Short mmCIF file of C-alpha atoms in Angstrom, two decimals:
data_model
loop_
_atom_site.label_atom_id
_atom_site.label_comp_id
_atom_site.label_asym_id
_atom_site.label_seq_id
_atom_site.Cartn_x
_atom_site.Cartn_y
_atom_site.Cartn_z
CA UNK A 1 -68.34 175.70 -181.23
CA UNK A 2 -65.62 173.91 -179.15
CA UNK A 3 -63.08 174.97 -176.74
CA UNK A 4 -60.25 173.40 -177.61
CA UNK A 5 -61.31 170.11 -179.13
CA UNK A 6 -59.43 167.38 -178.69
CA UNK A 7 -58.97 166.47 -182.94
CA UNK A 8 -55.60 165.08 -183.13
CA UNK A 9 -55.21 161.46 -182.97
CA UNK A 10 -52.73 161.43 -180.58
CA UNK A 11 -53.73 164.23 -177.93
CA UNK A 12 -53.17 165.01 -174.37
CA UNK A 13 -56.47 163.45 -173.68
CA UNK A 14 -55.85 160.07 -174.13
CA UNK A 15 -58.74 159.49 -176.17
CA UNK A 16 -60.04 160.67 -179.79
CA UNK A 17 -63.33 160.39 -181.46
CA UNK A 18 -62.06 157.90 -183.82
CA UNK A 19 -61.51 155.10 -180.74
CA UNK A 20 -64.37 156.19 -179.40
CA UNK A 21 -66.81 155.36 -182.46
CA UNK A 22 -64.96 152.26 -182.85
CA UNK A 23 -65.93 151.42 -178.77
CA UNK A 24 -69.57 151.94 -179.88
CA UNK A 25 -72.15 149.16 -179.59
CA UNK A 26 -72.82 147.72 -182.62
CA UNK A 27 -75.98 149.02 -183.30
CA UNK A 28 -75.23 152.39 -182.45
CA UNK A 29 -75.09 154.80 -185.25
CA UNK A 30 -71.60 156.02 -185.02
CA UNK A 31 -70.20 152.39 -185.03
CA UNK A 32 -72.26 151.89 -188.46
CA UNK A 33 -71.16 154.72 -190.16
CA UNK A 34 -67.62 153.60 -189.58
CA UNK A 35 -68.06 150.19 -190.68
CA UNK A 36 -69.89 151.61 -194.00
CA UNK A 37 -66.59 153.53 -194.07
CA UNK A 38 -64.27 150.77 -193.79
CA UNK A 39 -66.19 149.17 -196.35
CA UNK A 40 -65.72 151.78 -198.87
CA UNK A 41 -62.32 153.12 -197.66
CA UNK A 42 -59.32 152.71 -200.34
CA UNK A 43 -55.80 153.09 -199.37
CA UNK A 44 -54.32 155.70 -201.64
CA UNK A 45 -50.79 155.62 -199.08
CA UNK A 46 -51.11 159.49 -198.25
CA UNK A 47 -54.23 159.16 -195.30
CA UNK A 48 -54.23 156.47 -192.70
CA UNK A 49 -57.57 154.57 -192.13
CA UNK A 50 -57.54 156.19 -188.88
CA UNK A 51 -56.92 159.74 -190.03
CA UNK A 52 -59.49 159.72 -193.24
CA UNK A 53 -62.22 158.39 -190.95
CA UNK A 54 -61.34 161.54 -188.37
CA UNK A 55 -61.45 164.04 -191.01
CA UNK A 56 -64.73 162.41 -191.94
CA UNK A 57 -66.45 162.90 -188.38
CA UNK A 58 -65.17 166.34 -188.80
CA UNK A 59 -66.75 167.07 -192.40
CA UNK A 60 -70.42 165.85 -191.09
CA UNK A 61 -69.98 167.99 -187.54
CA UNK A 62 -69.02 170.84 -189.04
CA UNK A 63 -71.60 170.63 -191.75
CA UNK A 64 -74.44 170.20 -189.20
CA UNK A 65 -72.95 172.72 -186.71
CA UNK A 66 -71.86 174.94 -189.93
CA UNK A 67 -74.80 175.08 -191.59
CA UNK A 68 -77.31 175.82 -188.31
CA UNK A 69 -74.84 178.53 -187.22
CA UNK A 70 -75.42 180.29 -190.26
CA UNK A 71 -79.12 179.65 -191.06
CA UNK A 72 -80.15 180.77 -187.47
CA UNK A 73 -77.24 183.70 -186.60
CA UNK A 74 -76.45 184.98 -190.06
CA UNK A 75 -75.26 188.92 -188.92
CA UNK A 76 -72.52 187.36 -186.98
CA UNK A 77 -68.37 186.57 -187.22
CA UNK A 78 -68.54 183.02 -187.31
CA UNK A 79 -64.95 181.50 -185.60
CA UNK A 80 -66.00 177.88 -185.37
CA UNK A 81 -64.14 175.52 -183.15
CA UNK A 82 -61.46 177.32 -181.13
CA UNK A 83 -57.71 175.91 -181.66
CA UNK A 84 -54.46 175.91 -179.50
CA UNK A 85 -51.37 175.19 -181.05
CA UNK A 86 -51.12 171.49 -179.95
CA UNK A 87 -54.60 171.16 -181.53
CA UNK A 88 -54.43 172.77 -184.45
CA UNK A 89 -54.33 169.97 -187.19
CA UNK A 90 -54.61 171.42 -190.97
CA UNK A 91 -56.73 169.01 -192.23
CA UNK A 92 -59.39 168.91 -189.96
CA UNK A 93 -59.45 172.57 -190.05
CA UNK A 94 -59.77 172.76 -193.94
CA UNK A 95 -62.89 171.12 -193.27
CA UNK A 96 -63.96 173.60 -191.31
CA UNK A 97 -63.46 176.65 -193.35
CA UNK A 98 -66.42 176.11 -195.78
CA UNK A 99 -68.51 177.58 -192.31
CA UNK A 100 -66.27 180.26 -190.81
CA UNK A 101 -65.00 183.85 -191.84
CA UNK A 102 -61.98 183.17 -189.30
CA UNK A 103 -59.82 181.27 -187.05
CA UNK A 104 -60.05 181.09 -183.24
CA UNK A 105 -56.62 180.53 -181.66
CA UNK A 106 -55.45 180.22 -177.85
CA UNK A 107 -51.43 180.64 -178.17
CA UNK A 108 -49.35 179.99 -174.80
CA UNK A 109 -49.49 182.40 -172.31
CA UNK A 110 -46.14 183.37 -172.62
CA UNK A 111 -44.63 186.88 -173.42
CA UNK A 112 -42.86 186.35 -177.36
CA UNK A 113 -45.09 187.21 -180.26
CA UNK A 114 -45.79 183.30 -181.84
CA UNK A 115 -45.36 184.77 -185.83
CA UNK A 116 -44.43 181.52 -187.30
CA UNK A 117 -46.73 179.33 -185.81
CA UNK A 118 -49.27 182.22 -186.70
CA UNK A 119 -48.45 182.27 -190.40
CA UNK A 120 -48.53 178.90 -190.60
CA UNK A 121 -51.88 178.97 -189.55
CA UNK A 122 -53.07 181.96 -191.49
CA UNK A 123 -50.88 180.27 -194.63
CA UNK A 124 -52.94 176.80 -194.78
CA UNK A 125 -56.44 178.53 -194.12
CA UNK A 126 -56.13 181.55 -195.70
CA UNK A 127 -58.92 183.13 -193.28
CA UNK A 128 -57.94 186.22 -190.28
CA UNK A 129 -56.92 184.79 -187.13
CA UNK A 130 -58.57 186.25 -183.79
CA UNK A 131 -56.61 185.39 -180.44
CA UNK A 132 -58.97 184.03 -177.75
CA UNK A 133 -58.41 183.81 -173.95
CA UNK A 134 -54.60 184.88 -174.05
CA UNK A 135 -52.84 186.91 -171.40
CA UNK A 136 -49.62 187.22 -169.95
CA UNK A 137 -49.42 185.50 -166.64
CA UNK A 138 -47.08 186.89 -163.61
CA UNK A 139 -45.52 186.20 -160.26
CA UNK A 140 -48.82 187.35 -157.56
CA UNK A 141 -47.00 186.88 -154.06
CA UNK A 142 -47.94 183.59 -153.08
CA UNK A 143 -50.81 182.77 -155.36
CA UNK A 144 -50.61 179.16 -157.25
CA UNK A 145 -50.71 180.58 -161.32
CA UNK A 146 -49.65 178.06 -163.51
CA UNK A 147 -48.65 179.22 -167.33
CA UNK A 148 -45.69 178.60 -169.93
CA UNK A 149 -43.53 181.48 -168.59
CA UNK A 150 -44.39 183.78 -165.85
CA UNK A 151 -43.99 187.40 -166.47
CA UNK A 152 -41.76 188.80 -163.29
CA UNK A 153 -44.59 190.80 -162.30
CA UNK A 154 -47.52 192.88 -163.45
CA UNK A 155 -45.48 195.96 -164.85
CA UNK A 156 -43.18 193.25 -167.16
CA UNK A 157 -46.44 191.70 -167.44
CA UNK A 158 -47.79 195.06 -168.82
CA UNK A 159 -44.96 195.79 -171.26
CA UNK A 160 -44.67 192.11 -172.59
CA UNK A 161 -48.59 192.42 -173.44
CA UNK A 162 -48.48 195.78 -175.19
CA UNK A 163 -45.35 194.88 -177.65
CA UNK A 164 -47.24 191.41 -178.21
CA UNK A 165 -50.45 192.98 -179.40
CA UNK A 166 -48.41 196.15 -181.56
CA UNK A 167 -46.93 192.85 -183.11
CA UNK A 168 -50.62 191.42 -184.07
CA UNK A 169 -51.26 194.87 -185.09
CA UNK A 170 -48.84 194.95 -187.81
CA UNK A 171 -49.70 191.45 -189.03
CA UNK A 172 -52.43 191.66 -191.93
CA UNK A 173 -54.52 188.96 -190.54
CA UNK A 174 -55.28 189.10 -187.12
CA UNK A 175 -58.32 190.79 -186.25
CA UNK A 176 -58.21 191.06 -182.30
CA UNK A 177 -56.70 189.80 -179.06
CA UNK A 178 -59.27 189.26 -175.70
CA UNK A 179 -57.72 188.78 -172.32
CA UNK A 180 -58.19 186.00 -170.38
CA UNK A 181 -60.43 186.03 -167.44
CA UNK A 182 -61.06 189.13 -165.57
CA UNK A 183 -60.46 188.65 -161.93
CA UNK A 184 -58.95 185.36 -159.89
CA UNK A 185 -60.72 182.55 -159.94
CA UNK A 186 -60.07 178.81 -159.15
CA UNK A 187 -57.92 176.92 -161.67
CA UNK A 188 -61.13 174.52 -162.83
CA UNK A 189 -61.18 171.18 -164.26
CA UNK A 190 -60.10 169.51 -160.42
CA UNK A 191 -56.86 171.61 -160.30
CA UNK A 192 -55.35 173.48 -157.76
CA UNK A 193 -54.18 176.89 -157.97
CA UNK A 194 -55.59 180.24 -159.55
CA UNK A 195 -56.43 181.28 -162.60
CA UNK A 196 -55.09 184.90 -162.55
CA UNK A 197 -57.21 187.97 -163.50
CA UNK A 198 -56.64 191.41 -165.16
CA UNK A 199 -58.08 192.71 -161.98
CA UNK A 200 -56.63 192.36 -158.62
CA UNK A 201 -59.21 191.80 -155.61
CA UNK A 202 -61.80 194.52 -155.94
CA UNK A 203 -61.41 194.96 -159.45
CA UNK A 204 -58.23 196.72 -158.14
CA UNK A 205 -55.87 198.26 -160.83
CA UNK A 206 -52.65 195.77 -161.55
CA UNK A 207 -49.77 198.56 -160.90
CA UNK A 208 -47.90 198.84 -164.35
CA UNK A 209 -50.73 196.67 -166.25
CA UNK A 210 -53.66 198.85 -166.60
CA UNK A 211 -51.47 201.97 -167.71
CA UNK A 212 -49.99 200.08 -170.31
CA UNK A 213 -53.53 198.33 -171.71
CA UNK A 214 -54.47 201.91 -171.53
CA UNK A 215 -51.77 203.11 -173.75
CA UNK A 216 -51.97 199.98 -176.35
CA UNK A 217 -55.73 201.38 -176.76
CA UNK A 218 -54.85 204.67 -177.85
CA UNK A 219 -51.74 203.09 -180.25
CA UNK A 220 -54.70 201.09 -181.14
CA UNK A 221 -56.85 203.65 -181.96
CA UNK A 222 -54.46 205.54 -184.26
CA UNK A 223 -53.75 202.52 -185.87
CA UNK A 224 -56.90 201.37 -186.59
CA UNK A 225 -59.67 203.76 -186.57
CA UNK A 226 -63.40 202.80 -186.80
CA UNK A 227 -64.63 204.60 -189.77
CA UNK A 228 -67.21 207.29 -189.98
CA UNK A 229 -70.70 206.57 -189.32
CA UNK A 230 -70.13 202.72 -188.23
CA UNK A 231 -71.61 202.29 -184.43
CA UNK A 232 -69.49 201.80 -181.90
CA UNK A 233 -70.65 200.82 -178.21
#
C-alpha cells in the first residue's frame, strides 16, 4: 500500500503523522479525531500519548485500505505496507495483520543473509515474509551506486546473491526474493548517482551475475517444485 512508510515516531524523515495531525487546522478532521482522543486517552504507563494515538491512525488506515483491498481484489497475496528494517515497528504492524497473508520487507543491499532481524520479524507477526526490491549492489567503473556495502564486482556480486537466496530458501517463511530494478536508471528523489540494474546497457549480460541467477533457478527448482497441474506462466 506504501513504500516504505515513514511509521516510527522518530524517522529519517523528520516528520510523522502524529505531528502532522496535531499541525492541522482546527476544524480539520484529523485534528478532531485527535482531540476526541486526548479526551478519552488514559495513561496505563506502557504507551505514550504520542505512540497510542500513532497506532490509532494506523488501525483506521489499515482498516479502510484493508478492507477495500480485499472486497475489490480478493484472488490476490495481499502484502500491505512494505517495511525496511529502520521502519519496521511491531506494533503498528500488528495492526496491520488482520488485512494481509504476509510481510513485505526491503533488507539492506548488502551481501550477509539478515536471519535475526528476519525472525524477529516473522516471530512478532507470525505471517511469511517476501523480500521486495533487494539486490546486491557492485563496483560499475565509474558509475555513482550508492548501497550499504558494495559487492567488488558483478561475479562477487553473483555469488553473494545466490548463497543469500539458498539461505531464504531454507528458512520456512519466506516466500520469494525480487531484484531490484532492471537496468540503470537515475538515483530519484533529487539525488545524484545511479541506481544500478541487473542488466548492463542493452540489457547486456552482467559477466558472473546472470550465470549464477541462472544456476540459483535451477537449485530453486529442485527445491521447490510447482506441483502438478497448477499453471505456471
Amino acid at each position: 500500500w506504501t513504500d516504505l512508510g515513514a511509521w516510527p515516531l522518530d524517522n529519517s524523515t523528520g516528520n510523522n503523522w502524529v505531528d502532522f495531525m496535531k499541525s492541522l487546522p482546527a476544524n480539520a478532521p484529523g485534528k478532531q479525531a485527535y482531540q476526541e482522543f486526548i479526551k478519552a486517552w488514559k495513561d496505563d504507563g506502557t504507551t505514550s500519548q504520542d505512540e497510542a494515538f500513532l497506532r490509532l491512525i494506523a488501525r483506521e488506515y489499515f482498516r479502510i485500505v484493508g478492507t477495500a483491498n480485499r472486497k475489490y481484489d480478493p484472488d490476490h497475496l495481499i502484502f500491505g505496507d512494505r517495511f525496511s528494517f529502520q521502519t519496521f515497528d511491531p506494533a503498528i504492524a500488528k495492526e496491520m495483520l488482520p488485512y494481509v497473508d504476509a510481510i513485505a520487507i526491503q533488507p539492506y543491499f548488502m551481501e550477509s543473509f539478515p536471519q535475526q532481524k528476519l525472525d524477529e520479524i516473522h516471530a512478532c507477526t507470525g505471517k511469511p515474509i517476501l523480500l521486495c526490491d533487494f539486490a546486491i549492489r557492485f563496483q560499475d567503473g565509474d558509475k555513482n551506486i550508492y548501497a550499504w556495502k558494495l559487492a567488488d564486482d558483478s561475479v562477487a556480486a553473483g555469488k553473494a546473491y545466490a548463497e543469500y537466496v539458498k539461505a531464504a530458501l531454507n528458512t520456512s517463511y519466506i516466500l520469494g526474493v525480487f531484484w531490484c530494478n532492471p537496468v540503470d536508471t537515475p538515483k530519484g528523489f533529487g539525488k545524484s548517482g545511479v541506481k544500478q540494474g541487473f542488466f548492463s546497457d542493452g540489457l547486456a549480460d552482467r559477466p558472473g551475475l546472470h550465470d549464477a541467477v541462472k544456476a540459483l533457478n535451477d537449485y530453486r527448482d529442485k527445491k521447490t517444485p510447482v506441483a502438478v497441474g497448477v499453471h505456471t506462466p
